[in-house]
Amino acid sequence: MSTISARYLGDLRVECVHNQSGTKIITEPPVDNGGKGESFSPTDLCATALGACAISVIGVYGKAHGVDVTGTELEITKTMSANPRRIGKIEIIFKMPPRAYSAKEKTIIERCTAPCAMRLTLHPDVEQVFTFIWQD
């Protein structure tokens, strides 16, 4: 059985369904490529997946080591390149919650995103910039 089902709705919109949970996402092209700006574009989802994967890896570390990262906020910026049209750069700012993280915990949190599946899946030509803001 497939993991995800998708159906073209017309007017450049696609309904994607996570088959196990029934969760639905509607996608459409970005405005500069004919979309209306009413939903995620496929490339938005790719950038979002990178951020979600990285914070999930941080969450796994935190859960295993008793380090609370609940409330971490991400700002994700995707920059497109031309010829060929593709994602050229994804920048993610991690705004860490105001907690007394040790220097060791900060270092581990920043480094533990390296094996994130999305980081490793994206082509090396896609620049990935991760910035951590610590609110001590």
GROMACS .gro file of C-alpha atoms in nm:
model
  136
    1MET     CA    1   0.000   0.000   0.000
    2SER     CA    2   0.124   0.347  -0.082
    3THR     CA    3   0.225   0.590   0.190
    4ILE     CA    4   0.072   0.894   0.021
    5SER     CA    5  -0.205   0.931  -0.235
    6ALA     CA    6  -0.248   1.241  -0.448
    7ARG     CA    7  -0.523   1.369  -0.674
    8TYR     CA    8  -0.514   1.661  -0.917
    9LEU     CA    9  -0.808   1.886  -0.834
   10GLY     CA   10  -0.772   2.119  -1.131
   11ASP     CA   11  -0.672   2.487  -1.129
   12LEU     CA   12  -0.314   2.377  -1.045
   13ARG     CA   13  -0.414   2.235  -0.705
   14VAL     CA   14  -0.321   1.887  -0.580
   15GLU     CA   15  -0.472   1.714  -0.277
   16CYS     CA   16  -0.219   1.491  -0.101
   17VAL     CA   17  -0.337   1.240   0.160
   18HIS     CA   18  -0.121   1.068   0.420
   19ASN     CA   19  -0.287   0.728   0.394
   20GLN     CA   20  -0.219   0.605   0.748
   21SER     CA   21  -0.366   0.911   0.923
   22GLY     CA   22  -0.592   1.061   0.659
   23THR     CA   23  -0.423   1.400   0.697
   24LYS     CA   24  -0.463   1.613   0.384
   25ILE     CA   25  -0.247   1.884   0.234
   26ILE     CA   26  -0.335   2.092  -0.071
   27THR     CA   27  -0.045   2.211  -0.286
   28GLU     CA   28  -0.023   2.456  -0.571
   29PRO     CA   29   0.261   2.619  -0.764
   30PRO     CA   30   0.411   2.937  -0.618
   31VAL     CA   31   0.270   3.270  -0.737
   32ASP     CA   32   0.566   3.328  -0.971
   33ASN     CA   33   0.480   3.001  -1.144
   34GLY     CA   34   0.102   3.043  -1.182
   35GLY     CA   35  -0.025   2.962  -0.833
   36LYS     CA   36  -0.253   3.184  -0.625
   37GLY     CA   37  -0.047   3.179  -0.306
   38GLU     CA   38  -0.326   3.002  -0.118
   39SER     CA   39  -0.130   2.693  -0.011
   40PHE     CA   40   0.212   2.533   0.015
   41SER     CA   41   0.396   2.479  -0.311
   42PRO     CA   42   0.580   2.149  -0.355
   43THR     CA   43   0.911   2.329  -0.303
   44ASP     CA   44   0.769   2.493   0.014
   45LEU     CA   45   0.695   2.142   0.140
   46CYS     CA   46   1.051   2.036   0.065
   47ALA     CA   47   1.192   2.328   0.267
   48THR     CA   48   0.938   2.260   0.542
   49ALA     CA   49   1.035   1.894   0.547
   50LEU     CA   50   1.399   1.991   0.601
   51GLY     CA   51   1.306   2.208   0.899
   52ALA     CA   52   1.067   1.952   1.046
   53CYS     CA   53   1.324   1.674   1.006
   54ALA     CA   54   1.599   1.876   1.173
   55ILE     CA   55   1.386   1.979   1.472
   56SER     CA   56   1.261   1.620   1.504
   57VAL     CA   57   1.620   1.496   1.528
   58ILE     CA   58   1.683   1.761   1.794
   59GLY     CA   59   1.367   1.643   1.972
   60VAL     CA   60   1.487   1.282   1.965
   61TYR     CA   61   1.819   1.392   2.121
   62GLY     CA   62   1.636   1.598   2.382
   63LYS     CA   63   1.399   1.319   2.476
   64ALA     CA   64   1.682   1.067   2.509
   65HIS     CA   65   1.897   1.298   2.723
   66GLY     CA   66   1.641   1.486   2.930
   67VAL     CA   67   1.693   1.816   2.745
   68ASP     CA   68   1.366   2.004   2.694
   69VAL     CA   69   1.346   2.167   2.351
   70THR     CA   70   0.969   2.213   2.358
   71GLY     CA   71   0.870   2.547   2.212
   72THR     CA   72   1.159   2.574   1.968
   73GLU     CA   73   1.046   2.790   1.676
   74LEU     CA   74   1.176   2.773   1.320
   75GLU     CA   75   1.183   3.034   1.047
   76ILE     CA   76   1.237   2.873   0.709
   77THR     CA   77   1.334   3.069   0.399
   78LYS     CA   78   1.351   2.904   0.058
   79THR     CA   79   1.531   3.073  -0.230
   80MET     CA   80   1.473   2.950  -0.582
   81SER     CA   81   1.737   2.937  -0.857
   82ALA     CA   82   1.681   2.958  -1.230
   83ASN     CA   83   1.814   2.758  -1.526
   84PRO     CA   84   1.710   2.505  -1.415
   85ARG     CA   85   1.436   2.621  -1.183
   86ARG     CA   86   1.504   2.452  -0.851
   87ILE     CA   87   1.557   2.523  -0.484
   88GLY     CA   88   1.895   2.692  -0.456
   89LYS     CA   89   1.907   2.764  -0.084
   90ILE     CA   90   1.716   2.681   0.232
   91GLU     CA   91   1.786   2.886   0.542
   92ILE     CA   92   1.651   2.777   0.879
   93ILE     CA   93   1.668   2.983   1.195
   94PHE     CA   94   1.612   2.782   1.513
   95LYS     CA   95   1.487   3.007   1.793
   96MET     CA   96   1.562   2.800   2.098
   97PRO     CA   97   1.339   2.854   2.403
   98PRO     CA   98   1.488   3.050   2.693
   99ARG     CA   99   1.639   2.773   2.904
  100ALA     CA  100   1.971   2.722   3.078
  101TYR     CA  101   2.128   2.497   2.816
  102SER     CA  102   2.487   2.403   2.891
  103ALA     CA  103   2.759   2.478   2.637
  104LYS     CA  104   2.783   2.103   2.571
  105GLU     CA  105   2.407   2.074   2.509
  106LYS     CA  106   2.416   2.368   2.268
  107THR     CA  107   2.702   2.213   2.073
  108ILE     CA  108   2.532   1.875   2.054
  109ILE     CA  109   2.197   2.027   1.952
  110GLU     CA  110   2.360   2.225   1.672
  111ARG     CA  111   2.559   1.923   1.548
  112CYS     CA  112   2.292   1.655   1.583
  113THR     CA  113   2.107   1.782   1.275
  114ALA     CA  114   2.390   1.659   1.047
  115PRO     CA  115   2.241   1.308   1.000
  116CYS     CA  116   1.889   1.444   0.940
  117ALA     CA  117   1.743   1.236   0.656
  118MET     CA  118   1.629   1.543   0.462
  119ARG     CA  119   1.972   1.707   0.490
  120LEU     CA  120   2.125   1.394   0.342
  121THR     CA  121   1.854   1.352   0.079
  122LEU     CA  122   1.877   1.698  -0.076
  123HIS     CA  123   2.123   1.741  -0.361
  124PRO     CA  124   2.456   1.892  -0.250
  125ASP     CA  125   2.391   2.190  -0.479
  126VAL     CA  126   2.106   2.298  -0.247
  127GLU     CA  127   2.273   2.525   0.006
  128GLN     CA  128   2.153   2.456   0.359
  129VAL     CA  129   2.212   2.724   0.622
  130PHE     CA  130   2.117   2.650   0.983
  131THR     CA  131   2.137   2.929   1.241
  132PHE     CA  132   2.066   2.883   1.611
  133ILE     CA  133   1.947   3.167   1.831
  134TRP     CA  134   1.996   3.091   2.199
  135GLN     CA  135   1.780   3.298   2.436
  136ASP     CA  136   1.975   3.246   2.757
   0.00000   0.00000   0.00000
